[in-house]
PDB file of C-alpha atoms in Angstrom:
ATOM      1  CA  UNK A   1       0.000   0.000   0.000  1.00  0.00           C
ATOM      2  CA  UNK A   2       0.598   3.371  -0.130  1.00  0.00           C
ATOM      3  CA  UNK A   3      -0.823   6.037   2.251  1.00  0.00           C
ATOM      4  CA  UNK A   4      -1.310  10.011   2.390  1.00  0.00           C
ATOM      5  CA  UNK A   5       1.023  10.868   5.294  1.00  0.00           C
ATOM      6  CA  UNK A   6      -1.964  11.262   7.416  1.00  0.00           C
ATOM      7  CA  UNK A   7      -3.688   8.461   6.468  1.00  0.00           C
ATOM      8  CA  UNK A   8      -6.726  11.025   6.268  1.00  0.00           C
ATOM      9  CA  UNK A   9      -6.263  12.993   3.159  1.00  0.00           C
ATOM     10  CA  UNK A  10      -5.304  12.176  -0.161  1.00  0.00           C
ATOM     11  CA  UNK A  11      -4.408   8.837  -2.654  1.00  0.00           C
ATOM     12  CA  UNK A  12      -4.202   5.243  -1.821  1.00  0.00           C
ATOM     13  CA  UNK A  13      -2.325   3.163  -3.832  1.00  0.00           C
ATOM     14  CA  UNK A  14      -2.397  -0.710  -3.498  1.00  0.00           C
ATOM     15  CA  UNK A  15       0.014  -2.976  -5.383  1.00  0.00           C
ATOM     16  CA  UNK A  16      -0.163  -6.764  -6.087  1.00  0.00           C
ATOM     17  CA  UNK A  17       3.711  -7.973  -7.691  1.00  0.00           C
ATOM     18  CA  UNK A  18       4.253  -4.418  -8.304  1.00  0.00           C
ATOM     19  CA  UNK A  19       1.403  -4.224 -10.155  1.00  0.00           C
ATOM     20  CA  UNK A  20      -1.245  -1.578  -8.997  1.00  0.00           C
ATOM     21  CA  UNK A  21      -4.611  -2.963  -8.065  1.00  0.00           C
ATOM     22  CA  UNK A  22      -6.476   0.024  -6.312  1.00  0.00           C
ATOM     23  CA  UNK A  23      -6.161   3.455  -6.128  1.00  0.00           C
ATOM     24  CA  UNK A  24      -8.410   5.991  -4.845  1.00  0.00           C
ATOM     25  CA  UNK A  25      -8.689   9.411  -2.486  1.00  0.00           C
ATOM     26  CA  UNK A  26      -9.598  10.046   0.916  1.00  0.00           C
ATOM     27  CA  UNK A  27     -11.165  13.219   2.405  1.00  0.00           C
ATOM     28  CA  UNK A  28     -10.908  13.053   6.203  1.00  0.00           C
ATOM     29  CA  UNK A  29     -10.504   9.173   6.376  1.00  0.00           C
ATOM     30  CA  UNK A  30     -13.458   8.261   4.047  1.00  0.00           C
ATOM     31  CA  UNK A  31     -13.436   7.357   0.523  1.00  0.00           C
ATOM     32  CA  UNK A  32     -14.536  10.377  -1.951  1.00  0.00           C
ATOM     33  CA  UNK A  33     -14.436  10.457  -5.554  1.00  0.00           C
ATOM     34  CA  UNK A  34     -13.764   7.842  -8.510  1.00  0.00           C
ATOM     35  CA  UNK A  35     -11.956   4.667  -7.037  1.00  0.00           C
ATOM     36  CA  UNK A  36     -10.210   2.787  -9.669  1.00  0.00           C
ATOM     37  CA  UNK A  37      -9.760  -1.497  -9.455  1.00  0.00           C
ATOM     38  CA  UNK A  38      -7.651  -3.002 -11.664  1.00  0.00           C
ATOM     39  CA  UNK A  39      -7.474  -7.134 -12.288  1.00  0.00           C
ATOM     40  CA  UNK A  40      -4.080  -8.422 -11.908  1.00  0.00           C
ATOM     41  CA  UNK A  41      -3.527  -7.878 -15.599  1.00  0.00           C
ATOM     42  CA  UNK A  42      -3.196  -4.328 -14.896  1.00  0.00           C
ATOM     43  CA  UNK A  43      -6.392  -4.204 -16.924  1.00  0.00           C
ATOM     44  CA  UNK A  44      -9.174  -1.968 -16.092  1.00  0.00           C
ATOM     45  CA  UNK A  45     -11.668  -4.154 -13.526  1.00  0.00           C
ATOM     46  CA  UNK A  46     -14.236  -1.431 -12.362  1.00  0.00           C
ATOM     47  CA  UNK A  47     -14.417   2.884 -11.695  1.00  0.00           C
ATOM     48  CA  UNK A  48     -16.834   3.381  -8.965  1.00  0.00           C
ATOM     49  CA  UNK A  49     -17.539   6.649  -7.561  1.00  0.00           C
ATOM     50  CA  UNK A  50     -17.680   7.541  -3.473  1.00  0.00           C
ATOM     51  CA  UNK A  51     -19.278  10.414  -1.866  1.00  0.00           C
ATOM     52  CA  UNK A  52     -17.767  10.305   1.806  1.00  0.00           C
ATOM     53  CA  UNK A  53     -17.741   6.519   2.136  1.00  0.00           C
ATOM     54  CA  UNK A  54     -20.879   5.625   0.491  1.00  0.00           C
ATOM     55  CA  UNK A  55     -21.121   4.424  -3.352  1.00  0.00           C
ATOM     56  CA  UNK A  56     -22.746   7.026  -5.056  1.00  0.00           C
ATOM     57  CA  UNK A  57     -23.439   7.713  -8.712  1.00  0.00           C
ATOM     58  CA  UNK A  58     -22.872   5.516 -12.020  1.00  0.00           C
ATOM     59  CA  UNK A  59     -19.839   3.067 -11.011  1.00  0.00           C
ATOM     60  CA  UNK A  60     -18.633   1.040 -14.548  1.00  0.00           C
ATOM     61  CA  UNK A  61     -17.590  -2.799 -14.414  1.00  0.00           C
ATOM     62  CA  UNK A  62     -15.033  -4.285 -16.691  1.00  0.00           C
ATOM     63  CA  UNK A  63     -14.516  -7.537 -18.576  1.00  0.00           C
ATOM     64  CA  UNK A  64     -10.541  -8.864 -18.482  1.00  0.00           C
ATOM     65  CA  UNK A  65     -10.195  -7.072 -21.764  1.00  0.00           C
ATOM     66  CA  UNK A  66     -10.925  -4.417 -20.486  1.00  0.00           C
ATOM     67  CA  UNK A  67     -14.532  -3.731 -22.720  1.00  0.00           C
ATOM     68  CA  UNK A  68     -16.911  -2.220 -20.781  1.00  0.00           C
ATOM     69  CA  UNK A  69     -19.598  -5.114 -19.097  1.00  0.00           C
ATOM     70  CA  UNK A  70     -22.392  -2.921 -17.240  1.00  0.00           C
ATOM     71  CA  UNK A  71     -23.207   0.015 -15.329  1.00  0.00           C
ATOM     72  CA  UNK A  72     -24.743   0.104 -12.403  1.00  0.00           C
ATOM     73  CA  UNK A  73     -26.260   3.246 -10.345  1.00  0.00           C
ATOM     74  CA  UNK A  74     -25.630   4.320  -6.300  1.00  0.00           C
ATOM     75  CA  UNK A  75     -27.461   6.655  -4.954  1.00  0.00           C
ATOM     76  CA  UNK A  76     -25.251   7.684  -1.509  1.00  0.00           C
ATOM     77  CA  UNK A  77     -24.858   3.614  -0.441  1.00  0.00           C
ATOM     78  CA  UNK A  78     -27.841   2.339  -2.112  1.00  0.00           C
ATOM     79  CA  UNK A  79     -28.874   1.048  -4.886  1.00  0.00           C
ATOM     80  CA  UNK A  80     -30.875   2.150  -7.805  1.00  0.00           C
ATOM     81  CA  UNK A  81     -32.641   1.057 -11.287  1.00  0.00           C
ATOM     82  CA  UNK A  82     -30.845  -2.737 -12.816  1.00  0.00           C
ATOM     83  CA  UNK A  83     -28.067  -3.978 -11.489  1.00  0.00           C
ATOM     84  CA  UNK A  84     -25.939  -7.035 -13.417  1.00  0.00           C
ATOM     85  CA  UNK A  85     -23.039  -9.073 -12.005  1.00  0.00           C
ATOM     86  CA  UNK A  86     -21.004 -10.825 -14.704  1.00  0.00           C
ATOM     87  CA  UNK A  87     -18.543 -13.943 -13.730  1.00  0.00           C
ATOM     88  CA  UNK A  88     -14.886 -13.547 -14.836  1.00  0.00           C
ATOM     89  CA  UNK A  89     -16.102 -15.377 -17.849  1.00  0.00           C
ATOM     90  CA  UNK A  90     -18.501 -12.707 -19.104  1.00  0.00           C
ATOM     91  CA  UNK A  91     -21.386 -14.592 -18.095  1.00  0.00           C
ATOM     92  CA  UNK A  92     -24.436 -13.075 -16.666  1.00  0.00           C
ATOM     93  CA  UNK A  93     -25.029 -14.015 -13.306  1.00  0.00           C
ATOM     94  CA  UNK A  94     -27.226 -11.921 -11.512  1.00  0.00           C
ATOM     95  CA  UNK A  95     -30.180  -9.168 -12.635  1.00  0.00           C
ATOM     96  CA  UNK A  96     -31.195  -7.158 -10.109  1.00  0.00           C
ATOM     97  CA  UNK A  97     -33.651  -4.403  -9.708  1.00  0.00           C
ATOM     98  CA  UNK A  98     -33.986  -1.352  -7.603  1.00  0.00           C
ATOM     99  CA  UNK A  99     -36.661   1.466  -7.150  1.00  0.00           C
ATOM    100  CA  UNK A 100     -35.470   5.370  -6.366  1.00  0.00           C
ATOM    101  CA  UNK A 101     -35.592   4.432  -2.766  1.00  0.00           C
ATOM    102  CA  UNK A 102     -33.259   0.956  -2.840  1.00  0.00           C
ATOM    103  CA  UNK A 103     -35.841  -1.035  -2.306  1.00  0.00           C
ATOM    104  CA  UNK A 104     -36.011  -4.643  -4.149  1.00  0.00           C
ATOM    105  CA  UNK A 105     -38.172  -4.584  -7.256  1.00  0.00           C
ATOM    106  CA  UNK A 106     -39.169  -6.405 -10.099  1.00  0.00           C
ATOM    107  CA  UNK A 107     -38.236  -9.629 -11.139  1.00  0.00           C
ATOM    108  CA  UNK A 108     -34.660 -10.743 -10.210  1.00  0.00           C
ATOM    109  CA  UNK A 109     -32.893 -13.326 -12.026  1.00  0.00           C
ATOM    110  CA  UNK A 110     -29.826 -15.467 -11.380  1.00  0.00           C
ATOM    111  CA  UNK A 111     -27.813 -18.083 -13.977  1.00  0.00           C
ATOM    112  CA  UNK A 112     -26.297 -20.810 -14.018  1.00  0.00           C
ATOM    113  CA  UNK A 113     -24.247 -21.239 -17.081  1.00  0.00           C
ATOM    114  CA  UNK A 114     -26.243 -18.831 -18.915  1.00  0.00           C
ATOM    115  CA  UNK A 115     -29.036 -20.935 -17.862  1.00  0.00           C
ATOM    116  CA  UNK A 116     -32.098 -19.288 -15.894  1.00  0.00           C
ATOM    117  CA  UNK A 117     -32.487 -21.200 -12.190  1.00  0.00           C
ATOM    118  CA  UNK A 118     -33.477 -19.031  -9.770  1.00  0.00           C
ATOM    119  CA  UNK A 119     -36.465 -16.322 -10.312  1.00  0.00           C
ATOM    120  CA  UNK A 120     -37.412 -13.998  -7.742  1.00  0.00           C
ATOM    121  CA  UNK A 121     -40.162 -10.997  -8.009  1.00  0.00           C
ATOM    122  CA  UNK A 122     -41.056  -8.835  -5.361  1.00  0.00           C
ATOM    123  CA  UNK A 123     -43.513  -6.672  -4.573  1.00  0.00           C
ATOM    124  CA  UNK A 124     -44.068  -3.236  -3.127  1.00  0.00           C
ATOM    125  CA  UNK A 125     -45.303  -4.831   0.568  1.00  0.00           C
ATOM    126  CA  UNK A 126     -42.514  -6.847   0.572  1.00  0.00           C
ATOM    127  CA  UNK A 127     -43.313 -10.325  -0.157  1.00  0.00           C
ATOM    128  CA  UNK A 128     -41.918 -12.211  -3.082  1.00  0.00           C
ATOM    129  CA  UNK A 129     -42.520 -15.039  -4.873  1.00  0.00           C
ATOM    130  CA  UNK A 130     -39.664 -17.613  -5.946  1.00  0.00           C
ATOM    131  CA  UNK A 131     -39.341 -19.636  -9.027  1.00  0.00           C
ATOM    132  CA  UNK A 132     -36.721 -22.139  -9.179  1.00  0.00           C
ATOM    133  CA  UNK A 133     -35.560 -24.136 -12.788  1.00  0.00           C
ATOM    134  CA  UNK A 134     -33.803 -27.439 -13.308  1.00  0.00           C
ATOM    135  CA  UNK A 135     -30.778 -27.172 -16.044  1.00  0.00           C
ATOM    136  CA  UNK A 136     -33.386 -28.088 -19.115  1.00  0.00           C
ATOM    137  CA  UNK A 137     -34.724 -24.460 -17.324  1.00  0.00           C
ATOM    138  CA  UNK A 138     -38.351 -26.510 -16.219  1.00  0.00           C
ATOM    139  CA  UNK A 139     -39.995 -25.262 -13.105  1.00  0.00           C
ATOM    140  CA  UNK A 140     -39.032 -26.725 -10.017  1.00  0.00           C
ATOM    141  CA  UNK A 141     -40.652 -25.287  -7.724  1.00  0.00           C
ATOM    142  CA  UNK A 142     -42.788 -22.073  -7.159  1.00  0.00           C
ATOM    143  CA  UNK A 143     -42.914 -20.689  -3.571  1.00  0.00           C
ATOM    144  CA  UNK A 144     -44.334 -17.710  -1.798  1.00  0.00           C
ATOM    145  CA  UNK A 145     -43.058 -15.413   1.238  1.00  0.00           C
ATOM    146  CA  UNK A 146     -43.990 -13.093   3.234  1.00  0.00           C
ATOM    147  CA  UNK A 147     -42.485  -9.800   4.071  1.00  0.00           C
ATOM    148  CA  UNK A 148     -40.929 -11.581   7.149  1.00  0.00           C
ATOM    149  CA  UNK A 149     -39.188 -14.421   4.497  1.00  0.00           C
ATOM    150  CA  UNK A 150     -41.072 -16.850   6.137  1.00  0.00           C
ATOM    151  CA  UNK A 151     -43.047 -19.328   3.395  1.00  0.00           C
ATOM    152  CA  UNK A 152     -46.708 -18.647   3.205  1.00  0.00           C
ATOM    153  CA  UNK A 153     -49.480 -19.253   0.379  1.00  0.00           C
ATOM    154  CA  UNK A 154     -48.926 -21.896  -2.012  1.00  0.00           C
ATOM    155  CA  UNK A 155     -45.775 -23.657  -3.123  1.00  0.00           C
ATOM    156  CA  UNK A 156     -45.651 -25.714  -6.124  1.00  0.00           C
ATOM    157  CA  UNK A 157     -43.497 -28.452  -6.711  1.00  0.00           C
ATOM    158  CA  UNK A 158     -42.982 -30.033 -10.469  1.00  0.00           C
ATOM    159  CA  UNK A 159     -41.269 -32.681 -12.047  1.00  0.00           C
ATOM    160  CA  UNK A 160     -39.865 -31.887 -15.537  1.00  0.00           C
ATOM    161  CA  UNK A 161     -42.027 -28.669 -15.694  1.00  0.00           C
ATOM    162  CA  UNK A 162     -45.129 -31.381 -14.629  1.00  0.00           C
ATOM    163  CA  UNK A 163     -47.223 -30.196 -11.493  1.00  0.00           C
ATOM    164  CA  UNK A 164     -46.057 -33.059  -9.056  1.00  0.00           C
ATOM    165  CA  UNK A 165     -47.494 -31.442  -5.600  1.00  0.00           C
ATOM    166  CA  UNK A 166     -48.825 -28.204  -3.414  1.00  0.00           C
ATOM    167  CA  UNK A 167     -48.784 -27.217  -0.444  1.00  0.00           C
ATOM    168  CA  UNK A 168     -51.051 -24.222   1.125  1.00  0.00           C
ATOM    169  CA  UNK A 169     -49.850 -22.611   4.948  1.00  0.00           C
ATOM    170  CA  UNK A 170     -50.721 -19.696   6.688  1.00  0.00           C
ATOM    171  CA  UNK A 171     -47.597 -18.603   8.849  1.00  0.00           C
ATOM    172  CA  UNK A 172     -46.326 -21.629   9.697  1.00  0.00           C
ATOM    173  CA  UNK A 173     -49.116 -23.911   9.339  1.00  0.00           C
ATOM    174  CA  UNK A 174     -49.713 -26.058   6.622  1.00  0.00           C
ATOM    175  CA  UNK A 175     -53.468 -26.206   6.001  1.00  0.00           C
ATOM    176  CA  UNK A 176     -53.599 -28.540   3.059  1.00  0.00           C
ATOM    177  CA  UNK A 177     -51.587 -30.520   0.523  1.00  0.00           C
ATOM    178  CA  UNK A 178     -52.019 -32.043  -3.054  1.00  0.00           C
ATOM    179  CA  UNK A 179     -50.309 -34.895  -5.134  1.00  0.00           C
ATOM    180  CA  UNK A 180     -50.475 -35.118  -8.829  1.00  0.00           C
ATOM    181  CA  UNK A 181     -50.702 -37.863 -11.380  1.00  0.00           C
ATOM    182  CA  UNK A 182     -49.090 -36.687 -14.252  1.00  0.00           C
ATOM    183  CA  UNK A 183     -52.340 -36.287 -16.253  1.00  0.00           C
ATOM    184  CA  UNK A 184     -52.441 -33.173 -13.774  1.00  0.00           C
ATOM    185  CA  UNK A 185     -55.565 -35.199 -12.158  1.00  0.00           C
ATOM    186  CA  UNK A 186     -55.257 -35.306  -8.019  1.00  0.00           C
ATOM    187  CA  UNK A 187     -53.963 -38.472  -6.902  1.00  0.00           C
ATOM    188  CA  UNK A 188     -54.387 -37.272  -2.716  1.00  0.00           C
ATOM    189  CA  UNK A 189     -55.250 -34.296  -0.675  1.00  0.00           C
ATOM    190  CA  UNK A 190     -54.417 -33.939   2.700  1.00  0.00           C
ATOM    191  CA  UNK A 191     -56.599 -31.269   4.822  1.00  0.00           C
ATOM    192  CA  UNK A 192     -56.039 -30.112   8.007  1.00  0.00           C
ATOM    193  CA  UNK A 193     -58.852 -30.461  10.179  1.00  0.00           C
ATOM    194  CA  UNK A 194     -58.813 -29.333  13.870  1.00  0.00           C
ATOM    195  CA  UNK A 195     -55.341 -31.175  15.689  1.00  0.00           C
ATOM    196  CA  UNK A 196     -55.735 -33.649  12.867  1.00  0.00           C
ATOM    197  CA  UNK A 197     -55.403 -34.086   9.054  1.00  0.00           C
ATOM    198  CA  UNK A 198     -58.041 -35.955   6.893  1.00  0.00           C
ATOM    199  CA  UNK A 199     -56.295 -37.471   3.563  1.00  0.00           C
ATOM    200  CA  UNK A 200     -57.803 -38.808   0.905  1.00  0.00           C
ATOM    201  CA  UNK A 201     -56.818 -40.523  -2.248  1.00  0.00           C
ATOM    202  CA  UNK A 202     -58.046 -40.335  -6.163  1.00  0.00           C
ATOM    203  CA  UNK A 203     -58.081 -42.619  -9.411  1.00  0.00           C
ATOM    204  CA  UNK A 204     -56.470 -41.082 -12.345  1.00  0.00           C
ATOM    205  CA  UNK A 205     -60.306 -40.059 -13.640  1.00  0.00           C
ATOM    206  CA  UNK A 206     -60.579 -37.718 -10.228  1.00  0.00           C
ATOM    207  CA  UNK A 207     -62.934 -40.685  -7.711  1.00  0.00           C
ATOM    208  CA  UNK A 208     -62.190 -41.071  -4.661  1.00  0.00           C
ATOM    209  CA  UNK A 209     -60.430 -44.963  -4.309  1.00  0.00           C
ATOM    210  CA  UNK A 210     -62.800 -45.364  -1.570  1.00  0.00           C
ATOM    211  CA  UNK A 211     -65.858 -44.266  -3.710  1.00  0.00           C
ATOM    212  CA  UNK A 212     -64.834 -46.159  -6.617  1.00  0.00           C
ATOM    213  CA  UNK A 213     -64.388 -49.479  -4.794  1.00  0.00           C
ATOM    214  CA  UNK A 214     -67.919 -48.444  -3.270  1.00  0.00           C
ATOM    215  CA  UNK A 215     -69.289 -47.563  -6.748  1.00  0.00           C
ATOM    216  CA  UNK A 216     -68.117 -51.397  -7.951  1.00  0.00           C
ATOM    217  CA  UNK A 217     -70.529 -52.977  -5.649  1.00  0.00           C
ATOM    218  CA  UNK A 218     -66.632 -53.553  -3.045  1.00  0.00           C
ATOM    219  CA  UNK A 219     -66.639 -54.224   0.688  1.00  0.00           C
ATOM    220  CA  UNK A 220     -64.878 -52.080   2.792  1.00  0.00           C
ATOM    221  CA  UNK A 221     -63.577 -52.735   5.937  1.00  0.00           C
ATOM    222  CA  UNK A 222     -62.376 -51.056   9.173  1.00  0.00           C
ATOM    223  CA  UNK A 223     -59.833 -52.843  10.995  1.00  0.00           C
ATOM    224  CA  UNK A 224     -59.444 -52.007  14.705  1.00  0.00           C
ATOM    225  CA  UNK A 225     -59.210 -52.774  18.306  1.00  0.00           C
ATOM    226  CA  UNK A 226     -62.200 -52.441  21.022  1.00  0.00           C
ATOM    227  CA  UNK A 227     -63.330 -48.627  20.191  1.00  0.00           C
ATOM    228  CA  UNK A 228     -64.877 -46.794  23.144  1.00  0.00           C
ATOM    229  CA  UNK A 229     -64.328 -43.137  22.776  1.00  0.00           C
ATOM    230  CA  UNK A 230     -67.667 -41.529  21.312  1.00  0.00           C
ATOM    231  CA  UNK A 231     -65.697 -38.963  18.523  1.00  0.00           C
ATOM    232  CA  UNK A 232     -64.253 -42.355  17.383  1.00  0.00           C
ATOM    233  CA  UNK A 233     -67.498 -43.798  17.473  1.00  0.00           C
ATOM    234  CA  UNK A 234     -68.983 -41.046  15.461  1.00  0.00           C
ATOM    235  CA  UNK A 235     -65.922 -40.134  13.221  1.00  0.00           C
ATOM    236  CA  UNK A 236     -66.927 -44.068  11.821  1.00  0.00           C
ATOM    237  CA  UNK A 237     -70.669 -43.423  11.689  1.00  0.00           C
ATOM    238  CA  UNK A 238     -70.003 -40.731   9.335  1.00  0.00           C
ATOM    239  CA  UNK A 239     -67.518 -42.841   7.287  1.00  0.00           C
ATOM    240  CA  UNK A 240     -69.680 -45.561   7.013  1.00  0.00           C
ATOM    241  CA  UNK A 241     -72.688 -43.255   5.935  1.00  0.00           C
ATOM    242  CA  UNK A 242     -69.863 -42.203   3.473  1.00  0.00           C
ATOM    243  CA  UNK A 243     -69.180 -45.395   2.180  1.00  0.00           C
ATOM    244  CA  UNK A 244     -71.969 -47.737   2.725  1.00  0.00           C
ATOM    245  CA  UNK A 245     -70.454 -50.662   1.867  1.00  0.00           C
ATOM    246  CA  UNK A 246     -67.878 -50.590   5.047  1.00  0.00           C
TER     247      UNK A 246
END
């Protein structure tokens, strides 16, 4: 390195193999004006612009050529409008997006390989909703948060871009859940009711297995020990009501 005498006021100068890597000013200890990062190449790696400490204005990024990548706007430590990372590779990485305030916005992206896999959009009261891709870039998975980033709503779960399962909470409470065939008809549901959750399974033309064993003219059968506690007692009569052939 090399300091201003008073390590308050004046250049900095860093150097890798005698090659320089940084170099920017300081006005009473902070970092003011256009700081300048090289790669070890002694190529050109970014210009980004301080105001007392705190990134502010249009900062440039670099490739190892040294050919302008992107440009990306501070606004006195925060940021503003799109925002792109590249990898040392020139690949796109990230997409970001930011209102006049800094506040998230939009739809974000992020690659993998120049492949889409993770897709986030938020909105103005803070929750998002996330959309994740396999490499063929098929939906994985679609979840929802809250302003808190705890999941709420629906998330979606898919198998090669097919609808494979859901699952609906409130807080942190699931409520219900689906399975899919992959005719996209329900093959169970599983409902939360009171302390307890009531599941029930389909055929791929949407019956109930119970109902269509019922609807053939089948027996069905309970299997159980003595039963003496009344809901128990009831939670049957209503299940045999159901299905009269039990």
């Amino acid at each position: 390195y090399h300091y201003p005498n008073d390590l308050k006021n004046g250049k900095v100068k860093r150097f890798y193999q005698n090659k320089l890597i940084e170099e920017y000013n300081l006005v009473a200890g902070e970092l003011h004006g256009i700081a300048i990062i090289n790669y070890r190449t002694d190529k050109i790696y970014a210009k980004i612009p301080y105001t007392f400490g705190l990134k502010n204005g249009i900062a440039e990024y670099y490739d190892r050529n040294g050919e302008l990548l992107t440009k990306c706007e501070f606004k006195f430590g925060k940021k503003i409008g799109k925002h792109e990372k590249y990898s040392l590779d020139n690949e796109l990485e990230n997409v970001e997006y930011y209102d006049e305030n800094g506040n998230k916005t939009g739809t974000w992206i992020k690659y993998n390989y120049d492949k889409k896999y993770i897709e986030t959009t938020y909105n103005t009261d803070g929750s998002y909703k996330t959309t994740t891709y396999d490499n063929n870039e098929n939906i994985k998975s679609i979840s929802n948060y809250n302003a808190n980033n705890s999941n709420t709503g629906v998330t979606q779960n898919f198998n090669n871009g097919i609808l494979e399962s859901e699952i609906y909470k409130v807080g942190h409470t699931t409520k219900w859940s689906k399975m899919y065939y992959e005719n996209g008809k329900v093959f169970s549901t599983e409902t939360k009711k009171g302390e307890n959750f009531e599941r029930e399974f389909f055929d791929k033309e949407g019956k109930t297995k119970l109902a269509a064993i019922a609807g053939n003219g089948g027996n069905i059968r309970i299997v159980s020990s003595s039963i003496l506690s009344p809901s128990t007692k009831k939670v049957i009569a209503d299940f045999t009501a159901k299905y009269p052939t039990t």
